[in-house]
Structures are given as C-alpha cells and as structure tokens.
Coordinates of C-alpha atoms and ligand atoms in Angstrom, one line a residue:
Chain C
M215 CA 0.0 0.0 0.0
K216 CA 1.5 3.3 -1.1
I217 CA 0.3 6.2 1.1
L218 CA 1.0 9.9 0.5
V219 CA 0.3 12.3 3.4
C220 CA 0.2 16.0 2.9
I221 CA 1.9 17.9 5.7
S222 CA 1.6 21.7 6.2
K223 CA 3.4 24.0 8.7
A224 CA 1.2 26.1 11.0
P225 CA 1.9 28.4 13.9
D226 CA 1.5 26.8 17.3
T227 CA -2.1 27.1 18.6
T228 CA -1.0 29.5 21.4
A229 CA 1.0 31.8 19.0
K230 CA 0.3 35.5 19.2
I231 CA -1.1 36.6 15.8
S232 CA 0.4 39.8 14.5
F233 CA 1.3 41.3 11.1
T234 CA 4.2 43.3 9.6
D235 CA 4.9 45.2 6.3
S236 CA 1.7 47.4 6.6
D237 CA -0.4 44.4 7.6
T238 CA 0.5 42.4 4.5
K239 CA 2.6 39.7 6.2
F240 CA 2.2 37.4 9.1
S241 CA 4.8 38.2 11.7
E242 CA 6.9 35.1 12.4
T243 CA 9.0 36.7 15.2
G244 CA 8.9 34.5 18.3
V245 CA 6.4 32.1 16.7
Q246 CA 6.9 28.4 17.1
F247 CA 5.8 26.3 14.2
I248 CA 4.1 22.9 14.4
I249 CA 2.7 20.3 11.9
N250 CA -0.8 21.4 11.2
P251 CA -2.8 19.3 13.8
Y252 CA -5.2 17.8 11.3
D253 CA -2.4 16.6 9.1
E254 CA -0.4 15.2 12.0
W255 CA -3.0 13.7 14.5
Y256 CA -5.4 12.3 11.9
A257 CA -4.0 12.0 8.4
L258 CA -0.5 10.9 9.2
V259 CA -1.3 8.6 12.2
R260 CA -4.1 6.9 10.3
G261 CA -1.7 6.4 7.3
L262 CA 0.8 4.8 9.7
E263 CA -1.8 2.5 11.3
L264 CA -2.8 1.3 7.8
K265 CA 0.8 0.6 6.9
E266 CA 1.4 -1.3 10.1
A267 CA -1.7 -3.4 9.5
N268 CA -1.2 -4.0 5.7
G269 CA 2.4 -3.3 4.8
G270 CA 3.5 -0.6 2.4
T271 CA 5.0 2.8 2.8
V272 CA 4.0 6.2 4.1
T273 CA 5.6 9.2 2.3
T274 CA 4.9 12.8 3.4
I275 CA 4.8 15.6 1.0
S276 CA 5.1 19.4 1.7
V277 CA 5.2 22.4 -0.5
G278 CA 7.5 24.9 1.1
A279 CA 11.0 26.3 1.6
A280 CA 13.8 24.9 3.8
D281 CA 12.1 26.3 6.9
Y282 CA 9.7 23.3 6.6
D283 CA 12.5 20.8 7.3
P284 CA 12.1 20.7 11.2
I285 CA 8.4 19.8 11.0
I286 CA 9.1 17.3 8.2
R287 CA 11.7 15.6 10.5
K288 CA 9.0 15.5 13.2
A289 CA 6.7 13.6 10.8
L290 CA 9.5 11.2 10.0
A291 CA 10.1 10.8 13.8
I292 CA 6.4 9.9 14.3
G293 CA 6.9 7.1 11.7
A294 CA 6.7 8.2 8.0
D295 CA 9.3 6.3 5.9
D296 CA 10.4 9.2 3.7
A297 CA 9.5 12.7 2.8
V298 CA 9.3 14.9 -0.2
R299 CA 9.5 18.7 -0.1
I300 CA 8.7 20.7 -3.2
D301 CA 10.9 23.7 -3.0
T302 CA 8.9 26.8 -3.4
Q303 CA 7.2 29.4 -1.3
P304 CA 3.5 28.9 -2.2
T305 CA 1.0 31.8 -1.9
D306 CA -2.3 29.9 -2.1
A307 CA -4.0 26.5 -1.8
F308 CA -4.3 26.1 -5.6
Q309 CA -0.6 26.4 -6.0
V310 CA 0.0 23.9 -3.3
A311 CA -2.5 21.4 -4.7
S312 CA -1.2 21.8 -8.3
E313 CA 2.4 21.1 -7.2
I314 CA 1.4 18.0 -5.2
A315 CA -0.8 16.7 -8.0
N316 CA 2.0 17.3 -10.6
Y317 CA 4.4 15.4 -8.4
A318 CA 2.1 12.5 -7.4
K319 CA 0.3 12.0 -10.7
D320 CA 2.3 9.1 -12.1
K321 CA 3.7 7.6 -8.9
G322 CA 0.9 5.1 -8.2
Y323 CA -0.2 6.2 -4.7
D324 CA -3.2 4.2 -3.4
M325 CA -4.3 7.1 -1.4
V326 CA -3.5 10.8 -0.7
L327 CA -4.4 11.9 2.8
C328 CA -4.7 15.5 4.0
G329 CA -6.0 17.3 7.1
K330 CA -9.4 18.8 6.8
E331 CA -8.0 22.4 6.9
T332 CA -5.0 24.2 8.1
I333 CA -5.3 26.2 11.3
N334 CA -3.8 29.3 9.8
Y335 CA -5.8 29.7 6.5
N336 CA -8.8 27.6 7.4
G337 CA -9.4 26.9 3.7
S338 CA -10.4 23.2 3.4
Q339 CA -9.2 23.5 -0.2
V340 CA -6.0 21.5 -0.9
G341 CA -7.6 17.9 -0.7
G342 CA -10.4 18.6 -3.1
M343 CA -8.2 20.5 -5.5
I344 CA -5.6 17.6 -5.6
A345 CA -8.5 15.1 -6.3
E346 CA -9.8 17.2 -9.2
L347 CA -6.3 17.7 -10.6
M348 CA -5.5 14.0 -10.4
N349 CA -9.0 13.0 -11.5
L350 CA -9.6 10.9 -8.3
P351 CA -12.6 10.6 -6.0
Y352 CA -12.5 12.9 -2.9
V353 CA -13.9 12.3 0.5
S354 CA -14.0 15.4 2.7
L355 CA -14.1 15.5 6.5
A356 CA -13.5 11.8 6.9
V357 CA -13.7 10.5 10.5
K358 CA -13.1 6.8 9.8
L359 CA -11.1 4.9 7.1
E360 CA -10.8 1.1 6.8
V361 CA -9.2 -0.7 3.9
N362 CA -10.0 -4.2 2.9
G363 CA -8.2 -5.6 -0.2
G364 CA -8.6 -2.9 -2.9
T365 CA -11.7 -1.4 -1.3
A366 CA -11.8 1.5 1.2
T367 CA -14.7 2.1 3.5
I368 CA -14.8 5.7 4.6
E369 CA -17.2 7.5 7.0
R370 CA -17.4 11.3 6.6
D371 CA -19.2 14.1 8.5
M372 CA -22.2 15.6 6.7
Q373 CA -25.0 17.8 7.8
G374 CA -26.9 16.1 10.5
G375 CA -24.9 12.8 10.5
T376 CA -22.3 10.8 8.8
E377 CA -22.2 9.2 5.4
V378 CA -20.6 5.8 4.8
V379 CA -19.0 5.5 1.3
E380 CA -17.0 2.7 -0.5
I381 CA -14.3 3.3 -3.0
S382 CA -12.3 0.9 -5.1
G383 CA -9.1 2.3 -6.5
A384 CA -7.1 5.3 -5.5
F385 CA -8.7 8.3 -3.7
V386 CA -8.0 11.6 -1.9
L387 CA -9.3 12.2 1.6
S388 CA -9.3 15.0 4.2
A389 CA -9.1 13.8 7.8
S390 CA -11.2 15.2 10.7
K391 CA -11.4 14.4 14.4
G392 CA -12.1 10.7 15.2
M393 CA -9.8 9.3 12.5
A394 CA -6.9 8.4 14.8
E395 CA -5.3 9.5 18.1
Q396 CA -2.2 11.8 18.3
R397 CA 1.2 9.9 18.6
I398 CA 4.1 11.3 20.5
P399 CA 7.4 10.4 18.8
N400 CA 9.8 8.4 20.9
M401 CA 13.6 8.7 21.2
R402 CA 14.2 5.9 18.7
G403 CA 11.9 7.5 16.2
I404 CA 13.6 10.9 16.6
M405 CA 17.1 9.2 16.1
Q406 CA 15.9 7.3 13.0
A407 CA 14.3 10.5 11.5
R408 CA 17.7 12.1 11.1
T409 CA 18.8 9.5 8.5
K410 CA 15.4 8.9 6.7
P411 CA 15.3 10.3 3.2
L412 CA 14.0 13.9 2.7
T413 CA 14.0 14.5 -1.0
V414 CA 13.9 18.1 -2.1
V415 CA 12.5 18.5 -5.6
P416 CA 12.1 21.7 -7.7
A417 CA 8.6 23.1 -8.2
S418 CA 6.8 22.6 -11.5
G419 CA 6.0 26.3 -11.6
S420 CA 2.3 26.2 -10.8
L421 CA 0.7 29.6 -10.2
A422 CA -1.5 30.9 -7.5
M423 CA -5.0 32.1 -8.3
T424 CA -5.5 34.3 -5.2
E425 CA -3.4 36.6 -3.1
I426 CA -3.9 38.0 0.4
V427 CA -3.7 41.8 0.0
S428 CA -4.0 42.7 3.7
Y429 CA -4.7 41.3 7.1
E430 CA -6.7 42.8 10.0
L431 CA -7.0 42.0 13.7
P432 CA -10.4 41.9 15.2
P433 CA -11.4 45.1 17.1
A434 CA -10.7 45.0 20.8
K435 CA -13.7 43.6 22.7
S436 CA -15.4 45.9 25.1
A437 CA -15.4 44.9 28.7
C438 CA -17.5 42.0 29.9
K439 CA -20.6 43.1 31.8
M440 CA -20.8 41.2 35.1
V441 CA -24.1 40.0 36.4
D442 CA -24.7 38.8 40.0
A443 CA -25.3 35.1 40.3
E444 CA -28.4 35.8 42.3
N445 CA -29.9 38.1 39.6
M446 CA -30.7 36.0 36.6
D447 CA -33.6 38.3 35.8
E448 CA -31.1 40.9 34.9
L449 CA -29.2 38.6 32.6
I450 CA -32.4 37.7 30.8
S451 CA -33.3 41.4 30.5
L452 CA -29.8 42.2 29.1
L453 CA -30.0 39.4 26.6
H454 CA -33.5 40.5 25.5
N455 CA -33.3 44.3 25.6
E456 CA -29.6 45.1 25.1
A457 CA -28.1 42.2 23.1
K458 CA -31.5 41.3 21.4
V459 CA -30.6 37.7 21.1
I460 CA -33.5 36.1 23.0
Chain S
M136 CA -21.9 39.8 -13.1
S137 CA -23.7 36.5 -13.5
V138 CA -23.7 34.3 -10.5
L139 CA -24.3 30.5 -9.9
V140 CA -25.1 29.3 -6.4
F141 CA -25.0 25.7 -5.3
A142 CA -27.8 24.9 -2.9
D143 CA -27.7 21.6 -1.0
S144 CA -31.0 20.1 0.1
N145 CA -31.6 18.1 3.2
N146 CA -34.6 15.7 3.0
G147 CA -36.2 17.8 0.3
A148 CA -35.7 21.2 1.9
I149 CA -33.0 23.8 0.9
A150 CA -30.5 24.1 3.7
K151 CA -30.4 27.4 5.7
S152 CA -26.8 28.0 4.8
A153 CA -27.7 27.6 1.1
V154 CA -30.5 30.2 1.5
E155 CA -27.8 32.6 2.8
A156 CA -25.6 31.8 -0.1
I157 CA -28.4 32.5 -2.6
H158 CA -29.1 35.9 -1.0
Y159 CA -25.4 36.7 -1.0
G160 CA -25.2 35.7 -4.7
S161 CA -28.1 38.0 -5.6
K162 CA -26.3 41.0 -4.0
I163 CA -23.4 40.3 -6.5
G164 CA -25.5 39.8 -9.7
E165 CA -28.2 37.9 -11.6
T166 CA -28.3 34.6 -9.7
T167 CA -29.0 31.1 -10.9
V168 CA -29.3 28.3 -8.4
I169 CA -28.2 24.7 -9.1
T170 CA -29.6 21.9 -6.9
Y171 CA -30.3 18.2 -7.1
G172 CA -32.5 15.4 -5.8
N173 CA -36.1 15.5 -4.9
V174 CA -37.3 19.0 -4.0
D175 CA -40.7 20.3 -4.7
D176 CA -41.1 22.8 -7.6
S177 CA -42.9 25.2 -5.4
A178 CA -40.1 25.2 -2.9
L179 CA -37.6 25.8 -5.7
A180 CA -39.7 28.7 -7.1
S181 CA -39.8 30.3 -3.7
L182 CA -36.1 30.7 -3.7
G183 CA -36.9 33.8 -5.7
N184 CA -37.9 35.2 -2.3
Y185 CA -34.2 35.3 -1.5
G186 CA -33.1 36.8 -4.8
A187 CA -32.7 33.8 -7.2
S188 CA -33.9 34.5 -10.8
K189 CA -33.6 30.9 -12.0
V190 CA -33.3 27.5 -10.4
L191 CA -31.8 24.5 -12.1
I192 CA -32.5 21.1 -10.7
N193 CA -30.9 17.7 -11.6
K194 CA -33.2 14.9 -10.6
S195 CA -30.8 12.0 -11.6
I196 CA -28.6 12.6 -8.6
N197 CA -30.3 11.5 -5.4
E198 CA -27.5 11.4 -2.9
F199 CA -24.4 13.4 -2.1
D200 CA -22.0 12.2 -4.7
G201 CA -19.1 14.7 -4.9
Q202 CA -17.7 13.6 -8.2
K203 CA -21.1 13.8 -10.1
L204 CA -22.1 17.0 -8.3
S205 CA -18.9 18.8 -9.1
K206 CA -19.3 17.9 -12.8
L207 CA -22.9 19.1 -12.6
I208 CA -21.9 22.4 -11.1
R209 CA -19.2 22.9 -13.6
A210 CA -21.5 22.4 -16.5
A211 CA -24.0 24.8 -15.0
A212 CA -21.2 27.3 -14.3
E213 CA -20.2 27.7 -17.9
S214 CA -21.6 31.2 -18.3
A215 CA -21.2 32.3 -14.7
E216 CA -18.5 34.6 -13.5
V217 CA -18.9 34.0 -9.8
I218 CA -19.8 30.6 -8.2
V219 CA -21.0 30.7 -4.6
F220 CA -21.2 27.8 -2.1
A221 CA -22.1 27.8 1.6
M222 CA -19.0 26.8 3.6
D223 CA -20.9 24.0 5.2
F224 CA -20.3 20.2 5.0
S225 CA -21.2 20.0 1.4
G226 CA -19.5 23.2 0.4
K227 CA -16.3 22.1 2.0
S228 CA -16.5 19.0 -0.1
L229 CA -17.4 20.6 -3.4
A230 CA -16.0 24.2 -3.6
S231 CA -12.4 23.2 -3.9
R232 CA -13.0 20.5 -6.5
V233 CA -15.1 22.8 -8.6
A234 CA -12.6 25.7 -8.4
A235 CA -9.7 23.5 -9.5
G236 CA -11.9 22.1 -12.4
L237 CA -12.7 25.6 -13.5
N238 CA -9.1 26.8 -13.1
A239 CA -10.5 29.4 -10.7
G240 CA -9.4 31.0 -7.5
L241 CA -11.4 30.2 -4.3
V242 CA -11.9 32.2 -1.2
S243 CA -13.4 29.9 1.5
G244 CA -15.0 31.2 4.6
A245 CA -16.0 34.5 3.1
L246 CA -17.5 37.0 5.6
G247 CA -18.8 39.7 3.4
L248 CA -19.5 40.8 -0.2
P249 CA -16.6 41.2 -2.6
D250 CA -15.1 44.6 -2.9
T251 CA -14.6 45.3 -6.6
S252 CA -13.1 48.8 -6.3
N253 CA -9.7 47.4 -7.0
G254 CA -10.0 43.9 -8.4
F255 CA -12.2 41.3 -6.6
V256 CA -11.4 41.2 -2.9
V257 CA -13.2 39.1 -0.4
R258 CA -12.8 39.2 3.4
K259 CA -12.4 36.0 5.3
A260 CA -11.4 34.8 8.8
V261 CA -7.9 33.3 9.2
F262 CA -5.9 31.9 12.0
S263 CA -9.0 30.2 13.3
G264 CA -10.9 33.5 13.8
K265 CA -8.0 35.3 15.4
A266 CA -7.6 37.6 12.4
F267 CA -9.1 38.5 9.0
A268 CA -7.6 38.5 5.5
N269 CA -8.6 40.4 2.5
C270 CA -8.1 38.0 -0.3
K271 CA -8.0 38.9 -4.0
I272 CA -9.1 36.5 -6.7
N273 CA -7.1 36.9 -9.9
S274 CA -8.7 34.3 -12.1
D275 CA -11.5 35.0 -14.6
K276 CA -14.0 32.9 -12.8
K277 CA -14.2 33.4 -9.1
V278 CA -15.4 30.9 -6.5
I279 CA -16.6 31.9 -3.0
A280 CA -17.6 29.7 -0.1
L281 CA -19.7 31.8 2.3
M282 CA -19.3 31.3 6.1
P283 CA -22.7 30.3 7.5
N284 CA -24.5 32.9 9.6
S285 CA -22.5 35.8 8.3
I286 CA -25.1 37.7 6.4
Q287 CA -28.6 38.9 7.1
V288 CA -31.2 37.4 4.7
E289 CA -33.9 39.7 3.4
T290 CA -36.9 38.4 1.5
N291 CA -39.2 39.7 -1.3
D292 CA -42.2 38.4 -3.1
A293 CA -40.5 37.4 -6.4
S294 CA -40.5 33.8 -7.6
A295 CA -37.8 32.0 -9.6
S296 CA -38.3 30.1 -12.8
V297 CA -37.5 26.4 -12.4
E298 CA -35.9 24.2 -15.1
E299 CA -34.5 20.7 -15.1
F300 CA -30.8 20.6 -15.9
N301 CA -28.9 17.6 -17.2
A302 CA -25.3 17.2 -18.0
D303 CA -22.8 14.4 -18.7
L304 CA -22.0 13.3 -15.2
G305 CA -19.9 10.3 -16.1
S306 CA -19.5 7.5 -13.6
S307 CA -18.5 7.7 -10.1
A308 CA -15.9 5.6 -8.2
V309 CA -17.7 6.3 -4.9
T310 CA -20.7 4.3 -3.7
V311 CA -22.8 5.8 -0.9
K312 CA -23.6 2.9 1.4
E313 CA -25.6 4.5 4.2
F314 CA -26.4 7.7 6.0
K315 CA -26.2 7.5 9.8
A316 CA -28.3 10.4 11.2
K317 CA -27.0 11.8 14.5
G318 CA -29.2 10.7 17.4
G319 CA -31.2 13.0 19.5
G320 CA -32.8 15.1 16.8
G321 CA -32.5 18.6 18.2
V322 CA -30.9 21.6 16.6
L323 CA -27.8 21.1 14.4
L324 CA -24.7 22.7 15.9
T325 CA -23.6 24.3 12.6
E326 CA -27.1 25.9 12.0
A327 CA -27.9 26.9 15.5
D328 CA -28.7 30.5 16.4
V329 CA -28.1 29.7 20.1
I330 CA -25.6 27.3 21.5
V331 CA -25.3 26.1 25.1
S332 CA -21.8 24.7 25.7
A333 CA -20.2 23.1 28.7
G334 CA -16.8 22.0 29.8
R335 CA -14.9 20.1 32.4
G336 CA -16.4 22.3 35.1
L337 CA -19.5 20.1 34.9
K338 CA -17.6 17.3 36.6
G339 CA -19.2 14.4 34.8
P340 CA -21.5 13.3 32.0
E341 CA -24.3 12.7 34.4
N342 CA -24.6 16.5 35.0
W343 CA -25.5 17.4 31.4
G344 CA -29.2 17.2 32.1
M345 CA -29.5 20.9 33.0
I346 CA -27.4 21.8 29.9
E347 CA -29.8 19.9 27.7
E348 CA -32.8 21.4 29.5
L349 CA -31.5 24.9 29.0
A350 CA -30.8 24.1 25.3
T351 CA -34.3 22.8 24.8
E352 CA -35.8 25.9 26.5
M353 CA -33.7 28.2 24.2
G354 CA -34.2 26.1 21.0
A355 CA -30.4 25.8 21.1
A356 CA -27.8 23.2 20.1
T357 CA -25.5 21.7 22.7
A358 CA -21.7 21.8 22.4
C359 CA -18.6 21.0 24.6
S360 CA -14.9 21.7 25.1
R361 CA -12.3 19.3 23.7
P362 CA -11.4 17.4 26.9
V363 CA -15.1 16.7 27.5
A364 CA -15.3 15.0 24.1
D365 CA -11.9 13.3 24.5
I366 CA -12.8 11.6 27.8
G367 CA -16.1 10.5 26.2
W368 CA -18.5 12.6 28.4
R369 CA -20.0 13.9 25.1
P370 CA -19.8 12.8 21.5
H371 CA -17.0 14.1 19.3
H372 CA -19.3 16.0 17.0
E373 CA -20.1 18.4 19.9
H374 CA -16.5 19.4 20.3
V375 CA -16.0 23.1 19.3
G376 CA -12.8 25.0 19.0
Q377 CA -9.7 25.2 16.9
T378 CA -9.5 21.5 16.4
G379 CA -13.2 20.8 16.5
I380 CA -16.1 22.6 14.8
A381 CA -16.0 26.4 14.4
V382 CA -19.4 27.9 15.2
R383 CA -20.9 31.4 14.7
P384 CA -24.2 31.6 16.6
N385 CA -25.9 34.7 17.7
L386 CA -25.6 33.6 21.3
Y387 CA -23.0 31.3 22.8
I388 CA -23.4 30.3 26.5
A389 CA -20.3 28.8 28.0
V390 CA -20.7 26.9 31.3
G391 CA -17.7 25.6 33.2
I392 CA -15.3 26.3 30.3
S393 CA -12.0 28.1 31.1
G394 CA -11.8 29.8 27.7
A395 CA -8.4 28.4 26.5
I396 CA -7.1 30.1 23.4
Q397 CA -7.9 27.0 21.3
H398 CA -11.5 26.9 22.5
L399 CA -12.0 30.6 21.8
A400 CA -10.6 30.1 18.3
G401 CA -13.7 28.1 17.4
V402 CA -16.3 30.3 19.0
N403 CA -15.0 33.9 18.7
G404 CA -17.3 34.4 15.7
S405 CA -20.3 34.3 18.0
K406 CA -22.2 37.6 18.1
V407 CA -22.8 37.5 21.9
M408 CA -21.1 35.3 24.5
V409 CA -22.2 34.6 28.0
V410 CA -19.9 32.9 30.5
I411 CA -20.8 31.1 33.7
N412 CA -17.7 30.1 35.7
T413 CA -16.8 29.8 39.4
D414 CA -13.4 31.4 38.8
A415 CA -13.5 35.2 38.3
E416 CA -10.0 34.9 36.8
A417 CA -11.1 32.4 34.0
P418 CA -9.7 33.8 30.7
F419 CA -13.1 33.4 29.1
F420 CA -14.4 36.5 30.9
K421 CA -12.0 38.6 28.8
A422 CA -13.7 37.4 25.6
A423 CA -17.3 37.4 26.9
D424 CA -20.0 40.1 26.6
Y425 CA -21.8 39.0 29.8
G426 CA -20.4 37.1 32.7
V427 CA -21.6 35.4 35.8
V428 CA -19.2 34.3 38.5
G429 CA -20.9 31.4 40.2
D430 CA -21.3 27.7 40.5
A431 CA -23.0 26.3 37.4
F432 CA -25.0 23.9 39.6
D433 CA -26.6 26.9 41.2
V434 CA -26.7 29.4 38.4
V435 CA -28.0 27.3 35.5
P436 CA -31.1 26.0 37.3
K437 CA -32.0 29.5 38.3
F438 CA -31.4 30.8 34.8
I439 CA -33.7 28.1 33.4
E440 CA -36.4 29.0 36.0
K441 CA -36.3 32.7 35.1
L442 CA -36.1 32.0 31.4
K443 CA -39.3 29.9 31.7
A444 CA -41.0 32.8 33.5
F445 CA -39.8 35.2 30.8
K446 CA -41.1 33.0 28.0
A447 CA -44.5 32.6 29.7
Q448 CA -44.8 36.4 29.7
Q449 CA -43.9 36.9 26.1
Ligands
FAD244 C1 -3.2 21.9 19.9 C2 -4.4 22.0 20.8 C3 -5.6 22.1 20.3 C4 -6.7 22.3 21.1 N1 -8.0 22.4 20.6 C5 -9.1 22.6 21.4 C6 -10.4 22.8 20.9 O1 -10.6 22.7 19.6 N2 -11.4 23.0 21.7 C7 -11.2 23.1 23.1 O2 -12.2 23.3 23.8 N3 -10.0 22.9 23.6 C8 -8.9 22.6 22.8 N4 -7.7 22.4 23.3 C9 -7.6 22.3 24.8 C10 -7.6 23.6 25.5 O3 -6.2 24.1 25.6 C11 -8.1 23.5 27.0 O4 -7.4 22.5 27.6 C12 -9.6 23.1 27.0 O5 -10.4 23.9 26.2 C13 -10.1 23.2 28.5 O6 -11.4 22.7 28.5 P1 -12.4 23.1 29.7 O7 -12.5 24.6 29.7 O8 -13.6 22.3 29.6 O9 -11.6 22.6 31.0 P2 -10.8 23.3 32.1 O10 -9.7 24.1 31.5 O11 -10.4 22.3 33.1 O12 -11.7 24.4 32.7 C14 -12.9 24.1 33.5 C15 -13.4 25.4 33.9 O13 -14.6 25.1 34.7 C16 -14.7 26.0 35.8 N5 -15.5 25.3 36.8 C17 -15.2 24.3 37.6 N6 -16.2 24.0 38.4 C18 -17.3 24.8 38.0 C19 -18.6 24.9 38.5 N7 -19.1 24.1 39.4 N8 -19.4 25.9 37.9 C20 -18.9 26.7 36.9 N9 -17.6 26.6 36.5 C21 -16.8 25.7 37.0 C22 -13.2 26.2 36.2 O14 -13.1 27.4 36.9 C23 -12.5 26.2 34.8 O15 -12.5 27.5 34.3 C24 -6.6 22.3 22.5 C25 -5.3 22.2 23.0 C26 -4.2 22.1 22.2 C27 -2.8 22.0 22.8

C-alpha cells in the first residue's frame, strides 16, 4: 500500500497573531511552528496505522522552503518512511495542490491523505483540488477509514450525520477528528528520523489564483458586563433588551 | 456579473446555509441556483424570495456524490463569472473541487460581499478566527464559499423560474452505502442561532441534564470543550474549537469552560457570548460580553427557571 500524506506547517495554537509590512505579512517573530494538527494527528497517524496493518510505505509531501524541514523531520520521527519537499514558497492552496498533483500524478499512490483544513488559513481547499487535478474521487471531512483488499470504506461528516461510502481504487481524503489519536514520537523515532530520506524537488511552476492583499486584527472587545449570580432576571433582560438575542 | 449558487438540500428542503448563499449571490449579480434530488417545484420557485432568478435542478442525482455534483456544477457554471457555495459540510467537499476544475481561485469562509473597487477582494477569517484576511481572486472565474450565519437574509415576493438541468456526469468511483443520522434530533450545531456549551467544570457526563434542558428551552444546540469529548462525556461531534467545529451563533453560552485560546478560536465568531464560571479569573471572561461568577449547579437551574417565566410572559 503506497500512502502519501500532505503535511503543512502552522503556527502553534497559542501563538500571538500579528502582522508586519503594513499588515500584509504574518509576523513570524517569536512564533513556534508545528505540523498542522489535522495533518499530524489524523491523516499521518491513520496512514501509519494502515501501513502497520497491511504493509507498504508512508511518504509525506510538503510544498515549502527549507524552513519546513524541522516539521518534516518530526513527521519522520512519528513514523513516516520518507519525505518529499517541493521547493517553493506557495501563496495559495491552488498552487500547493497543483504542485502536489503534478508530483504525485504518475507515482501510483493508493491514497492521498490531507488534514481537513490548516489552522492558519482555514481553507479546506487542498484535498479537493488535488483530487480534481488528479482526477480521483475525494472524500472530505472523513472520520473513519478502513481498507479491505482494494476497497476502502470511509465515514465522513455531513450535515446532521455521517455518510458511509465505499471506493475501489485510488482516492484523496481529508481527515477530521475521530480518524486516529495523536502519537508522540519516541527517542528511537527521533534518532531514526535524522537519516530517513527527505528529498527536495524543484517546483513545477504552478501559479496561485488568489493573493492576500492585507490582514486585519479583530477590534478590541469591550469589557464583559458582570451579572450577579443571584440576579438571573437581569441577565435575561440584558440578553433580551440590550443584546437582542432572546 | 452572472452568479451561480450551489444549494444543497436536506430531506427535500433547501439548507439554511444555502439560502444565505443565494441571498449573498443575488447581491453580486443575476443569480441562478443549481440543486439536485427530490425538491418540490414550489419550494424551488420560492427561492426567488431570497433573490434567485432561476433554479436549475438535476433529478438524476439522489444522494451526495461529490464527483457527479462537481461535474454538474461545472456544467451549470459555464456562463457564470462568480460561483458561490455555503461553507458547510457539502461546500467544504465541493467548492475546492469545482474551483480546481474551472481553473478558478477560491476564497473559502467569506464573511462579506466582494469589494470590486480594486480587483475582486473578499474578506475571510484566518488563524482560526484570530484575524481576517482580504483575499484577492485573480482568475477570470471566481469561487466563494460563504461562512454560515455571516449575512442577514432579506426576503421579497419574487418567484424564480424552475428548469430541469442535465449534463454528462460520467460514472463515479464512490458508492454511498448508508447515511447515519445523528441521534437525539435537536438543533444542528452548525445551523444553531443559540448554542449552550459546557466544559470540564461540569464534573461528569451525568450532569448534562441541566445543559440539555437549557438548550431545549432556548431552541439551542449543545456543544462542549475538547477534553469533555476526549474523555467521552459527550460525542466528538459536539467538540467546538480550533481542532473541533467552528461555530458562529448569535448567542453562545459557555458553562464551566475556562476559555483556553484553542477553545476561543472556534467560538469567537459568535455575536454575543455569556460565560458562567466559578473562577472570576477564568480567561473566558476577557472574551465574553456577559459574565456570571458562580457555581454552574446553582446558576444554571436559576437561569432556566427565570427563562421559563420570561417566555411565559412573552
Ligand atoms: C493543539 C491544541 C488544540 C486544542 N484544541 C481545542 C479545541 O478545539 N477546543 C477546546 O475546547 N480545547 C482545545 N484544546 C484544549 C484547551 O487548551 C483546553 O485544555 C480546554 O479547552 C479546556 O477545557 P475546559 O475549559 O472544559 O476545562 P478546564 O480548563 O479544566 O476548565 C474548566 C473550567 O470550569 C470551571 N468550573 C469548575 N467547576 C465549576 C462549576 N461548578 N461551575 C462553573 N464553572 C466551574 C473552572 O473554573 C474552569 O475555568 C486544545 C489544546 C491544544 C494543545
């Protein structure tokens, strides 16, 4: 089983968000970067579990510059066999997806796994775009993936419930909570990761379709109005008359 | 500009998030709606109330099949300049695929109408709601996935023309086996106007009775913090936050939740937030609009009692 897992870099969930260059660039000063949690906890770990059960390989793929290497080494420490980094600084999801699709197209992967979104751009875009560009079926927001012979059974979140689908042949999936549990890399994994192959390949020159022209921070929140615990009538009156939400 | 809006249907009714997308589309230009399955013609014609001029329906697709639906939408989008989805479960599945197929740029999670004074710029939330980005689409065709509950829907008396629409949909490698509806009925988290959410402060799953009662009284959906879902007190699909579901209700009531940054990231789009917590120093109070320092086991039952009295008077 040949599994490809897409890995993106994201600021730590506690990072302070600020911008530079007249609010056109995310300020990386003092920010620690992690593997995007959906890619790591769900897509990568489920890929590894399937490999452990069925044999095969797990390769990670990232589109980014050399600053990606530390998080790629972490993915290798968690258990991926090898990694590919497509060497360019992408500016939108379309560019990322095109680069991954161009690379993966003729390599015979049985599945391409992504996280359901990144925690920095919240796009939910890359998986579906890769699927379209590779002409493969796509299952979004998957919470369960089982493989039996050449058939995959996938459960995905939909409005009001989950849908169970079956696919024979290769597919692309985006992973959501429920798919797997986070794995902490052990010392042996960290040592091995240093010598696992990380192949850097040149970009194919795909172009972005969108650009971020500026960022804004939300306006400061006005102070919280405190209501006495003995005075729930006041809370109801505030919600009704002032906030107008009940 | 001519606009195509994809509207998903649930059990024969057009989804609320889709109605918002239709209204949004009509503010951009002449709007055609594409839908599928088994929806009454009169229900389709009434989409004119929200601004649709024309509704196309494909009756050969009867379940959510992403491959066929994206082909259908692409065929219908031939003459459209702007294609709009709701950023709900189906939009997350289809918008990216359709955009790539049309060689078009996509802004997902749009919060407002495009600004066309200098190109085509759409505002969206980034960094899990901790910031906003103004995102410019440079392709000829433009795809937008609209964040649910981010625009006000106005209605009129117009009615839309309805036509059947067929296209070459090819075959699909995906077989839909079954749909497992979430138990409990109730209000869907992603569509709820009011959400009652509780955290580890509730001490155990046996104490959720009052949270459910409050939610029923308010016509609200229930939600929870991540540890509560992780330890199995509540189902995973109730987990809100940066690594769970992001919600944007009009009113979010947080009971016994500390307000960690990762929790806030999924709920900071709420219009009004009420926090009930024993600890006056809990970080949630900094993000809230109304706060009550007190024991949930004392405050929530009192709130329910007063709310019932208030409703009886209305
Ligand atoms: C990478 C990452 C991602 C994460 N993603 C998420 C996410 O998506 N969503 C999420 O929720 N968390 C997330 N977390 C976890 C988050 O950091 C917090 O640990 C979590 O939100 C805390 O949940 P809680 O508020 O229910 O529990 P606690 O932090 O234990 O807080 C319980 C609160 O209840 C109050 N309390 C206690 N007793 C009572 C009482 N009787 N009445 C009223 N109040 C009472 C306490 O004062 C306290 O404030 C994430 C963490 C990481 C590291």
